[in-house]
XYZ file of C-alpha atoms in Angstrom:
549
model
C 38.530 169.672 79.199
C 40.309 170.737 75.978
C 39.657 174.540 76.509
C 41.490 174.288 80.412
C 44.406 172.324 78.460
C 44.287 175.071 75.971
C 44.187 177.397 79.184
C 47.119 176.137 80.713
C 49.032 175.521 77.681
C 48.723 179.270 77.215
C 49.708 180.022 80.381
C 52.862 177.553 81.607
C 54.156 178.478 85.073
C 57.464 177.528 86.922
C 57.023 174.061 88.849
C 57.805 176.483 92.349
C 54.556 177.883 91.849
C 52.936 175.033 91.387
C 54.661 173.323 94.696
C 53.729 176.628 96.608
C 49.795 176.489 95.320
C 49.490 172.875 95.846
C 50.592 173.143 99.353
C 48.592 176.884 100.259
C 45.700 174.389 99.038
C 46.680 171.282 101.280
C 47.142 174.042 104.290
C 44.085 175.614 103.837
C 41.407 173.268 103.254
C 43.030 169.638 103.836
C 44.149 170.112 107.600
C 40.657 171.855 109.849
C 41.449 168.975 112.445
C 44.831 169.893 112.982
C 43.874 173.557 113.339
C 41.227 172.513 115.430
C 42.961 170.389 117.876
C 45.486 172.902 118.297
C 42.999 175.347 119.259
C 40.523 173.486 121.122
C 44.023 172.712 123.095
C 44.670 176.015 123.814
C 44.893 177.089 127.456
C 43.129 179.790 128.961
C 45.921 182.353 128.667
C 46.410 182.056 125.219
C 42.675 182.403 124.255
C 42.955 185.637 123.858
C 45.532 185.711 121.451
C 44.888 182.321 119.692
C 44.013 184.178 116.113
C 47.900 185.268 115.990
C 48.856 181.587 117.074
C 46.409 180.095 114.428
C 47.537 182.288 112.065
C 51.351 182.123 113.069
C 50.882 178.177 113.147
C 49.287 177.768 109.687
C 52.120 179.601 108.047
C 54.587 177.524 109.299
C 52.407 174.517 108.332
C 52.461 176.121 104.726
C 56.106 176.374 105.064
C 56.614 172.803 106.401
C 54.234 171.391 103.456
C 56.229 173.838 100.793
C 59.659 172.119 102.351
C 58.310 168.631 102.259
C 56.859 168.904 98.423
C 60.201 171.132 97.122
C 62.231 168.753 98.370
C 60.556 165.571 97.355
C 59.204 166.349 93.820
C 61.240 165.690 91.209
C 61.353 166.962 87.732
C 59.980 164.651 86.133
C 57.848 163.331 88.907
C 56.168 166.162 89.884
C 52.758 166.244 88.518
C 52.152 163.128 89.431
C 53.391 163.324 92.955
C 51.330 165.987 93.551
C 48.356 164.617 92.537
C 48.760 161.542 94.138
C 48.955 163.774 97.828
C 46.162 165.409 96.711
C 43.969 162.431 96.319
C 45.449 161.360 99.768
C 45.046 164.376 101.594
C 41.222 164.247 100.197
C 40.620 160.856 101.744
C 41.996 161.385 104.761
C 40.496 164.546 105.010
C 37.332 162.716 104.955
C 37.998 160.861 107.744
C 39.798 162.800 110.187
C 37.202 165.656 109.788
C 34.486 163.139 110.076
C 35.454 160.680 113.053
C 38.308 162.472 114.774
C 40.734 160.117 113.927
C 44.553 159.761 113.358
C 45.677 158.235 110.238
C 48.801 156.520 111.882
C 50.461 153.256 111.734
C 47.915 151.166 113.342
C 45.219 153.031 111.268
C 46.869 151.975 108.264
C 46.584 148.475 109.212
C 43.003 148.648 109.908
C 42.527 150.081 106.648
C 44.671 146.994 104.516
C 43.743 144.614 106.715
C 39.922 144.976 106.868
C 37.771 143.009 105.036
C 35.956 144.261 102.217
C 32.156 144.595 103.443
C 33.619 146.625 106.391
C 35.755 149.279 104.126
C 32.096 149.447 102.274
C 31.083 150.233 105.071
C 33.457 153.718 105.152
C 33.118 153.948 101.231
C 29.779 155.851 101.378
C 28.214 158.431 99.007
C 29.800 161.258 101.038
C 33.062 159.759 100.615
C 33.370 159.282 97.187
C 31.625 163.209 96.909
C 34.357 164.302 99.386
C 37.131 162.686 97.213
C 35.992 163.813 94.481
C 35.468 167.770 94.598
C 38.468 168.000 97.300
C 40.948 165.208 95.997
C 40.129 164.196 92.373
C 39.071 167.610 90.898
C 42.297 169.337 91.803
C 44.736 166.731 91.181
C 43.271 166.997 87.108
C 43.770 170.525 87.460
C 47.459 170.125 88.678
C 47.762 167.269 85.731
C 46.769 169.690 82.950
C 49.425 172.467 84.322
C 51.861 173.221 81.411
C 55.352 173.687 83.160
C 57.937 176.196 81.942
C 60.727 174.433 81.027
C 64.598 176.098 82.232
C 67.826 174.572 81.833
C 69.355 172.567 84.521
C 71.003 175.157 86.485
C 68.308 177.351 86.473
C 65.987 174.245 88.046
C 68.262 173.924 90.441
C 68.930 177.338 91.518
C 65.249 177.815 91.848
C 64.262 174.479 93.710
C 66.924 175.690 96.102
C 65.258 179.392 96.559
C 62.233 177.567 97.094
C 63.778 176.232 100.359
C 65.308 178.489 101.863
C 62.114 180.832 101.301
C 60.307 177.687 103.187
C 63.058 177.763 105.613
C 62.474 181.380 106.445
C 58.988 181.399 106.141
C 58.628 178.398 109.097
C 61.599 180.425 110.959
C 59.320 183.728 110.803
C 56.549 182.279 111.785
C 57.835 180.270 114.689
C 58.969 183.505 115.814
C 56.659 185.280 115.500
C 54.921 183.091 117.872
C 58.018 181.720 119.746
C 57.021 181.871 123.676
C 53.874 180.026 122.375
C 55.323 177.090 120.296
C 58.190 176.319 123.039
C 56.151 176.442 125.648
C 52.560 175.021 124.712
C 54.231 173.170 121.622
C 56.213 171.052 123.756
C 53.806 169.939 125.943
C 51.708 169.057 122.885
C 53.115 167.037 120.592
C 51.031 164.572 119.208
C 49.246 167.042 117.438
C 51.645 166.526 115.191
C 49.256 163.383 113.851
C 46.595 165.435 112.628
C 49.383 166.881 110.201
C 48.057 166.176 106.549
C 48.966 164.531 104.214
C 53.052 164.637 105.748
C 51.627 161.878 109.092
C 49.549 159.637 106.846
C 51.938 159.588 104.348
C 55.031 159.135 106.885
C 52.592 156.003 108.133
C 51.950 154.208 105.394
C 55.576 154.245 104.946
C 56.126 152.405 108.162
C 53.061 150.306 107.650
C 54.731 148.847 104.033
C 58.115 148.519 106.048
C 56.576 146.713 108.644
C 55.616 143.700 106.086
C 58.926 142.850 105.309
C 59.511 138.837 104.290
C 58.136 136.982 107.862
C 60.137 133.992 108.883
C 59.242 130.923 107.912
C 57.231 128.971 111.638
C 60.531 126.854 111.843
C 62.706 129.924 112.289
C 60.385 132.250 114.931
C 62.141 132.498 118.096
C 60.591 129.856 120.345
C 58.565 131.099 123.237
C 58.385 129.354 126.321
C 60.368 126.231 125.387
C 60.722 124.778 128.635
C 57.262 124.757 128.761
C 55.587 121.607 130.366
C 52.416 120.090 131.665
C 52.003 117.404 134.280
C 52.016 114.111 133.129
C 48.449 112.962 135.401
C 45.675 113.450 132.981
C 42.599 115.207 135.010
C 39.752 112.842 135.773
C 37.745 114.620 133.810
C 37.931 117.195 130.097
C 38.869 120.800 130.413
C 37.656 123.045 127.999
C 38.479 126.786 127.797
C 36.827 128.976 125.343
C 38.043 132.379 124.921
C 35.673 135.038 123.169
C 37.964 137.964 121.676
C 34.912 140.759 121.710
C 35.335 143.182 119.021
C 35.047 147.029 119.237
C 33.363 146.682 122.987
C 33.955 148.906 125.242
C 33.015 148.490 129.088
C 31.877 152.010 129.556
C 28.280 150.534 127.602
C 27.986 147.202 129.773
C 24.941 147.382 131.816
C 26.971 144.714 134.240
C 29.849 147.452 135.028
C 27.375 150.114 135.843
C 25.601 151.689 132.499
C 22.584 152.797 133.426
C 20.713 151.019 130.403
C 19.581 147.104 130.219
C 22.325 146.051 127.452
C 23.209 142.848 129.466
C 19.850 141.673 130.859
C 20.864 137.482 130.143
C 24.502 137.921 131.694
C 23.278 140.180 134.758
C 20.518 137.193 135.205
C 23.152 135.046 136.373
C 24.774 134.614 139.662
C 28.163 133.151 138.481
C 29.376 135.235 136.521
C 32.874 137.368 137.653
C 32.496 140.842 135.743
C 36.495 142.538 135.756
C 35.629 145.992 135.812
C 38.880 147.575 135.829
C 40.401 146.188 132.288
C 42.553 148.324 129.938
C 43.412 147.085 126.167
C 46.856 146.696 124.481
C 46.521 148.688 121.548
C 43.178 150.619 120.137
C 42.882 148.289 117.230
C 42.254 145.201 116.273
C 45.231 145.184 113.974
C 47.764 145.688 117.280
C 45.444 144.772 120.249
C 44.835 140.927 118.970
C 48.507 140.089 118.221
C 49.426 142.185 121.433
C 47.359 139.735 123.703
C 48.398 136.717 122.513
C 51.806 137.801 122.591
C 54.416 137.120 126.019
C 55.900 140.567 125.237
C 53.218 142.900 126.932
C 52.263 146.512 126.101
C 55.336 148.601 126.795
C 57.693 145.863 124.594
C 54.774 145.188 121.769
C 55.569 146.248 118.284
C 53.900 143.944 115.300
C 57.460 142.948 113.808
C 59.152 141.978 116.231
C 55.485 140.066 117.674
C 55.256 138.190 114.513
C 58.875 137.032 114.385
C 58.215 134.811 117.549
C 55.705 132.212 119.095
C 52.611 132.942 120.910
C 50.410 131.820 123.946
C 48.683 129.585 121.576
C 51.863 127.753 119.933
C 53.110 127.337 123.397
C 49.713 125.624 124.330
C 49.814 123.685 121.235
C 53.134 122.327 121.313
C 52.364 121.080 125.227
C 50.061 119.063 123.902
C 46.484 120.975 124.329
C 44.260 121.173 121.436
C 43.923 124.689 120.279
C 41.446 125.747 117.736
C 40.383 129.246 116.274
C 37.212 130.540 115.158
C 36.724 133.610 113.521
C 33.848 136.053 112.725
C 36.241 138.804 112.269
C 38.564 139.865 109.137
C 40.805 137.166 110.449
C 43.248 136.404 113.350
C 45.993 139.179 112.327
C 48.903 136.135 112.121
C 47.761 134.747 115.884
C 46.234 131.516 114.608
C 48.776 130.913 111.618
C 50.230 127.484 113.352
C 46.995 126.186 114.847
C 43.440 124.865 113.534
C 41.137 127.928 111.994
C 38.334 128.338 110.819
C 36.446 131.254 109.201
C 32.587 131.392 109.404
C 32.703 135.099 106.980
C 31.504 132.258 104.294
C 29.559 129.258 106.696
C 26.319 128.552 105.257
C 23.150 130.057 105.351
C 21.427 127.062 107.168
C 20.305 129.217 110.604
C 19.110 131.950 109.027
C 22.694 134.088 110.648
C 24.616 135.265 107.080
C 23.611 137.444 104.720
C 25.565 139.690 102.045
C 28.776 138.024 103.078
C 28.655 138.126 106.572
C 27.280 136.403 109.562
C 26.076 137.168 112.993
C 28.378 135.924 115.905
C 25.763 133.212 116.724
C 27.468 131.728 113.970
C 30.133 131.009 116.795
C 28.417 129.065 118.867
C 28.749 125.858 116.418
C 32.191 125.851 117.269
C 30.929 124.277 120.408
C 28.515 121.151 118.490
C 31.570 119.733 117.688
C 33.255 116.086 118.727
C 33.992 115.204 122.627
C 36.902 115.882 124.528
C 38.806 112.900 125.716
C 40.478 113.397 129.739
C 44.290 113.420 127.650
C 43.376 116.117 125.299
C 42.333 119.453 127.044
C 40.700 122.004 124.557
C 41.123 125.654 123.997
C 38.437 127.130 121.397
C 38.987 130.962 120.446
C 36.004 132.496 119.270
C 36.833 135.699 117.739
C 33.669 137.930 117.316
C 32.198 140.706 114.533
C 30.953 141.883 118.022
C 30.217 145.906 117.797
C 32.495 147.040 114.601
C 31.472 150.023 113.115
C 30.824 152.273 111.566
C 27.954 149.825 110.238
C 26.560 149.188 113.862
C 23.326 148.343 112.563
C 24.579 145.656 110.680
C 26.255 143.634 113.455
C 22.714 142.811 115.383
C 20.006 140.847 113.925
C 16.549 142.981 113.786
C 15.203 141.137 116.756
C 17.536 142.723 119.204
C 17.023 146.343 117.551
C 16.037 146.986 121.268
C 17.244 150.962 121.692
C 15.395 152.986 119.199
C 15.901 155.474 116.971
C 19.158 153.352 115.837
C 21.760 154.789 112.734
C 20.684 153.070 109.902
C 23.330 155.183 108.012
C 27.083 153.784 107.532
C 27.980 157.033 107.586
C 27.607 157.616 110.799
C 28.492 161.697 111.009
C 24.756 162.273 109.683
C 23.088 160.650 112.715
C 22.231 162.441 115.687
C 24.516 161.057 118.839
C 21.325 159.542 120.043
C 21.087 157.213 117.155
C 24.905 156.330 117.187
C 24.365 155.391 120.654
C 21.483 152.762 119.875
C 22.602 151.547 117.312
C 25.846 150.539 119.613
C 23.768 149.851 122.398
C 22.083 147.275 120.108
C 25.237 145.539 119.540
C 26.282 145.081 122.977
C 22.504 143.859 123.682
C 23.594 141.278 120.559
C 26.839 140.258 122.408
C 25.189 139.679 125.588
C 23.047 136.839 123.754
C 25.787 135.209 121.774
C 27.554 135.165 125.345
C 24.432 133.853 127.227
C 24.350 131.188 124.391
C 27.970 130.053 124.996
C 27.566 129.851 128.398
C 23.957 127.825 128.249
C 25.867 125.458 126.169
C 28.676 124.313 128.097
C 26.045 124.941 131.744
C 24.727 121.911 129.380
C 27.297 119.615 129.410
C 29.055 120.460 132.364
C 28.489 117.007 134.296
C 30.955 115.300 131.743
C 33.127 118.233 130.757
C 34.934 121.258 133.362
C 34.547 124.417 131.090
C 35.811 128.127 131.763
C 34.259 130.905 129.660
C 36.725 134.140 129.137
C 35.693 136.584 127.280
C 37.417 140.286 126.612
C 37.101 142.974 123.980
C 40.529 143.619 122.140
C 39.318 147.302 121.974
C 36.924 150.141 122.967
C 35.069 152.400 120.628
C 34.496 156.553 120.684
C 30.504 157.420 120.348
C 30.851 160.906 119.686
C 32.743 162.280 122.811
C 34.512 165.574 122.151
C 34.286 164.919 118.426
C 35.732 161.441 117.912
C 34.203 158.331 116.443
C 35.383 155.493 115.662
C 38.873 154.091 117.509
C 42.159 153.663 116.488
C 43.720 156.862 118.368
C 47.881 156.800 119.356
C 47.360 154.719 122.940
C 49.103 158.261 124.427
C 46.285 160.131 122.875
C 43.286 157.806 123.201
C 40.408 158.757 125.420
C 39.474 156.089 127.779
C 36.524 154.656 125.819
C 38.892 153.015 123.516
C 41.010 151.456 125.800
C 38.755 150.445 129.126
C 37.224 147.267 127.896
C 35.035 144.575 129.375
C 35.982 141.202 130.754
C 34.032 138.125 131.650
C 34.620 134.864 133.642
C 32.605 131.800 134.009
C 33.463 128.478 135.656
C 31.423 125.584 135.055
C 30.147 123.739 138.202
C 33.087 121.754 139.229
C 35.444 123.265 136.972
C 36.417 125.764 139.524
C 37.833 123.037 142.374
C 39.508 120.829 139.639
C 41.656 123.978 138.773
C 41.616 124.760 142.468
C 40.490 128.121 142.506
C 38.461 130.073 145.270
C 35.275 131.671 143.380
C 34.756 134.184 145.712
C 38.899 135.066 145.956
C 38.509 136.004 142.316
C 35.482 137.782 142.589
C 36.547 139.925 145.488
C 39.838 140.565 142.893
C 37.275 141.184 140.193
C 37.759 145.168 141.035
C 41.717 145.158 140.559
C 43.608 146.915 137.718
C 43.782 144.133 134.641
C 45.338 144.814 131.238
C 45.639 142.177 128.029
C 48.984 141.430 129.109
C 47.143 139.092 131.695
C 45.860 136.771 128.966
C 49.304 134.742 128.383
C 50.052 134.009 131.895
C 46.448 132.999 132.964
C 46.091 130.992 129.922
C 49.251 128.815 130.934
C 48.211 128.703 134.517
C 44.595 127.318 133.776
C 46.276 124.404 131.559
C 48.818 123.810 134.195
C 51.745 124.704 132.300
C 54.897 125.335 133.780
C 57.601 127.385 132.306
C 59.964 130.385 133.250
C 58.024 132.504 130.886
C 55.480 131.927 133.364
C 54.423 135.300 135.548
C 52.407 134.579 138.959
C 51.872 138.071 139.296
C 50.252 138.512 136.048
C 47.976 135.361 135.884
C 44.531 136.626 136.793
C 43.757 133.715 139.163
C 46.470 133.086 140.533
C 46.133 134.682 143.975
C 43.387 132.663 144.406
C 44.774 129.165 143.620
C 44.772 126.401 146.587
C 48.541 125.914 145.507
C 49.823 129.063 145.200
């Protein structure tokens, strides 16, 4: 270390240079999925030229990188800017190149939100290697750089040649190339995301923005505040329990059509209503759980202005029904802040389910031992599930169920053969066809003193390895469909059904028709009778098939 300081202390060079080697580095080796998406998305016509657009492309992303770096580095900040992109860069190097992902917004989220065992999960071996030779090792080198030192004007006169020269450098490129980049560039946009480390950075940005002081519960905007219920109590106790699935995604459920057994227990029974045609709010959990819970529906959803207003569940709650959360999960994202929760990430080890800080989602299914409705107090239990979160598959099914073999053993996923990845999912979906099975045996149970309803829906899909990406958390424009068509679920108990007076087989011959989370708030009101203007027929699930309607 003391002969490189020597080294560079021998050897000072303008802090230009340094901006201009820092970001020929970032181009060069930081951003192979942006390169690659732009060729793979190439059309025909071009192929035969691509080499000219790749090489136009990259110079312009040298120049934008060059533009970004002159202009933000400051004198006396700029070692230590530049090192910290380089360590960035590295790490999300790592996981673009890896998964196929997009380190945007949402992405962010997942990644400060998540608990710790599942970041372990991501903070393998290879990662820390990766981080190390590509992020770590040069930000030292940039760190030991001795900087010539000029007067003021100088500085200045040279920070401002370095722009223009990036300037003209992204003008001759783009020209170079122009028919090309208006043409196929407009159509193509979003590869703009792959951009490192300008997207993640510009991200993270909006991610820390976006947690801004929250209101305090007295000053959300209310939701619903009409809302009512009829003042009859039923005859008997309703209880609804919704099961948020995690990371499922319906392409893999053996009831919509997969070819393998993954739901032998649900497809054993008759009355179940399988909603085959379902499409997520966001691609993670971090949007898609607030997003569902939320009265402002896909198109209008953004997290801030979401968490500065009530929910379905403090509508339900304030009408009187007894709403209660349960999670397996890294929490409820804000949904369950103003209602009864309960995390099981710490329950006791008494049924053999938890290990290493974490449980299986059979953990859930004490949620439902607790005490008895009464006919004046109808319940609403959310059970929010570990379910199929990778990329630690295996980890999310108890050995038992290691049903499809060879299974990925490995966290880090990229060094198992598709096969494996596939199992080891598989596996999981097996798992959440038990925990299911159990939830419905339970309440099949009890179901001479209590009317029960059984939803269940994933707030997400999952990519296994299709055209490179793992993982989810894609842009919803850019998402392929396995990480937004997820499964659904309904089961009515054996009266519940003409208490709530719905037609069974109306809903099931509706099962087929196009459903989206932004049916949860609606149906939820409509099965606990509660009337309100924020109430929307068409988007309540069963309504169509109501005797009052």
């Amino acid at each position: 270390m003391s002969m490189l300081r020597e080294f560079f202390r021998r050897h000072p060079i303008d802090v230009e240079w340094l901006i201009i080697i820092v970001a020929l580095y970032l181009a060069m080796t930081q951003n192979f999925s942006f390169l690659s998406r732009v060729r793979a998305g190439l059309p025909a016509e071009l192929r035969f030229g691509d080499g000219l657009f790749i090489v136009a492309l990259t110079g312009a992303l040298l120049g934008v990188l060059t533009l970004v770096l002159g202009v933000l580095s400051l004198p006396k900040l700029v070692k230590p800017l530049l090192a910290g992109l380089l360590l960035a860069a590295a790490a999300c190097s790592y996981f673009m190149d890896s998964f196929g992902v997009v380190i945007d917004q949402s992405m962010m989220a997942n990644a400060f939100e998540t608990d710790r065992r599942e970041a372990g999960e991501l903070l393998c071996s290879r990662f820390v290697l990766h981080l190390v030779l590509q992020g770590v090792l040069p930000a030292v080198l940039v760190m030991l750089c001795a900087l010539r030192q000029h007067s003021p004007g100088r500085q200045l006169a040279q920070r401002l040649g370095l722009i223009v020269a990036a300037l003209a450098l992204i003008g001759a490129c783009v020209g170079l190339q122009y028919k090309q980049f208006s043409l196929w560039g407009r159509e193509h946009r979003d590869v703009r995301y792959y951009v490192n480390p300008t997207y993640p950075v510009y991200s993270t940005f909006r991610y820390l923005r976006s947690l801004g002081p929250k209101p305090p519960p007295q000053a959300l905007r209310p939701v619903a505040a009409d809302a009512s219920r009829p003042a009859g109590a039923r005859q008997r106790p309703l209880q609804v329990v919704l099961v948020v699935g995690e990371t499922a995604r319906a392409a893999n459920f053996q009831i919509f059509g997969y070819a393998r057994p993954t739901n032998p227990e649900l497809g054993a029974m008759n009355d179940i209503v399988s909603f085959a045609n379902t499409y997520s709010c966001g691609t993670a959990t971090a949007e898609s759980l607030p997003c569902m819970f939320s009265a402002l529906g896909r198109e209008d959803f953004n997290k801030r202005k979401a968490s500065e207003q009530q929910n379905v569940l403090d509508v339900l709650a304030r009408v009187g029904i007894d709403v209660e959360w349960f999670d397996n999960n890294s929490g409820c994202k804000g949904v369950c802040e103003r209602v009864d929760s309960r995390s099981f990430e710490i329950a006791d080890d008494r049924d053999g389910l938890c290990a290493s800080g974490e449980c299986f989602d059979e953990i859930l299914l004490r949620s439902l031992d607790g005490g008895e409705l009464t006919a004046a107090v109808p319940q609403l239990l959310v059970l929010h599930q570990k379910g199929s979160h990778g990329p630690g598959y295996h980890a999310r099914y108890p050995q038992s169920f290691r049903q499809f073999v060879p299974d990925c053993v490995d966290d880090s996923v990229q060094l198992c053969s598709r096969e494996q990845i596939t199992n080891a999912y598989d596996n999981t979906i097996r798992y959440t066809d038990h925990v299911l099975a159990g939830i419905i045996s339970k309440l099949r149970a009890r179901q001479a003193d209590v009317d029960s309803v059984v939803l269940y829906v994933s707030d997400h899909g999952e990519s296994l390895g299709e055209n490179g990406i793992y993982l989810h958390g894609l842009p919803y424009a850019l998402a392929p469909e396995e990480q937004k068509h997820v499964p659904m679920l309904a089961w009515f108990s054996g009266q519940a059904s003409t208490a709530l007076g719905l037609d069974l087989s109306c809903i099931r011959a509706a099962a087929g028709r196009a459903y989206s989370h932004d049916n949860l708030f609606s149906t939820l009101l409509g099965l606990f009778d509660v009337s309100t203007r924020d109430y929307v027929p068409a988007q309540d699930m069963f309504r169509q098939c109501r005797a009052d309607r």
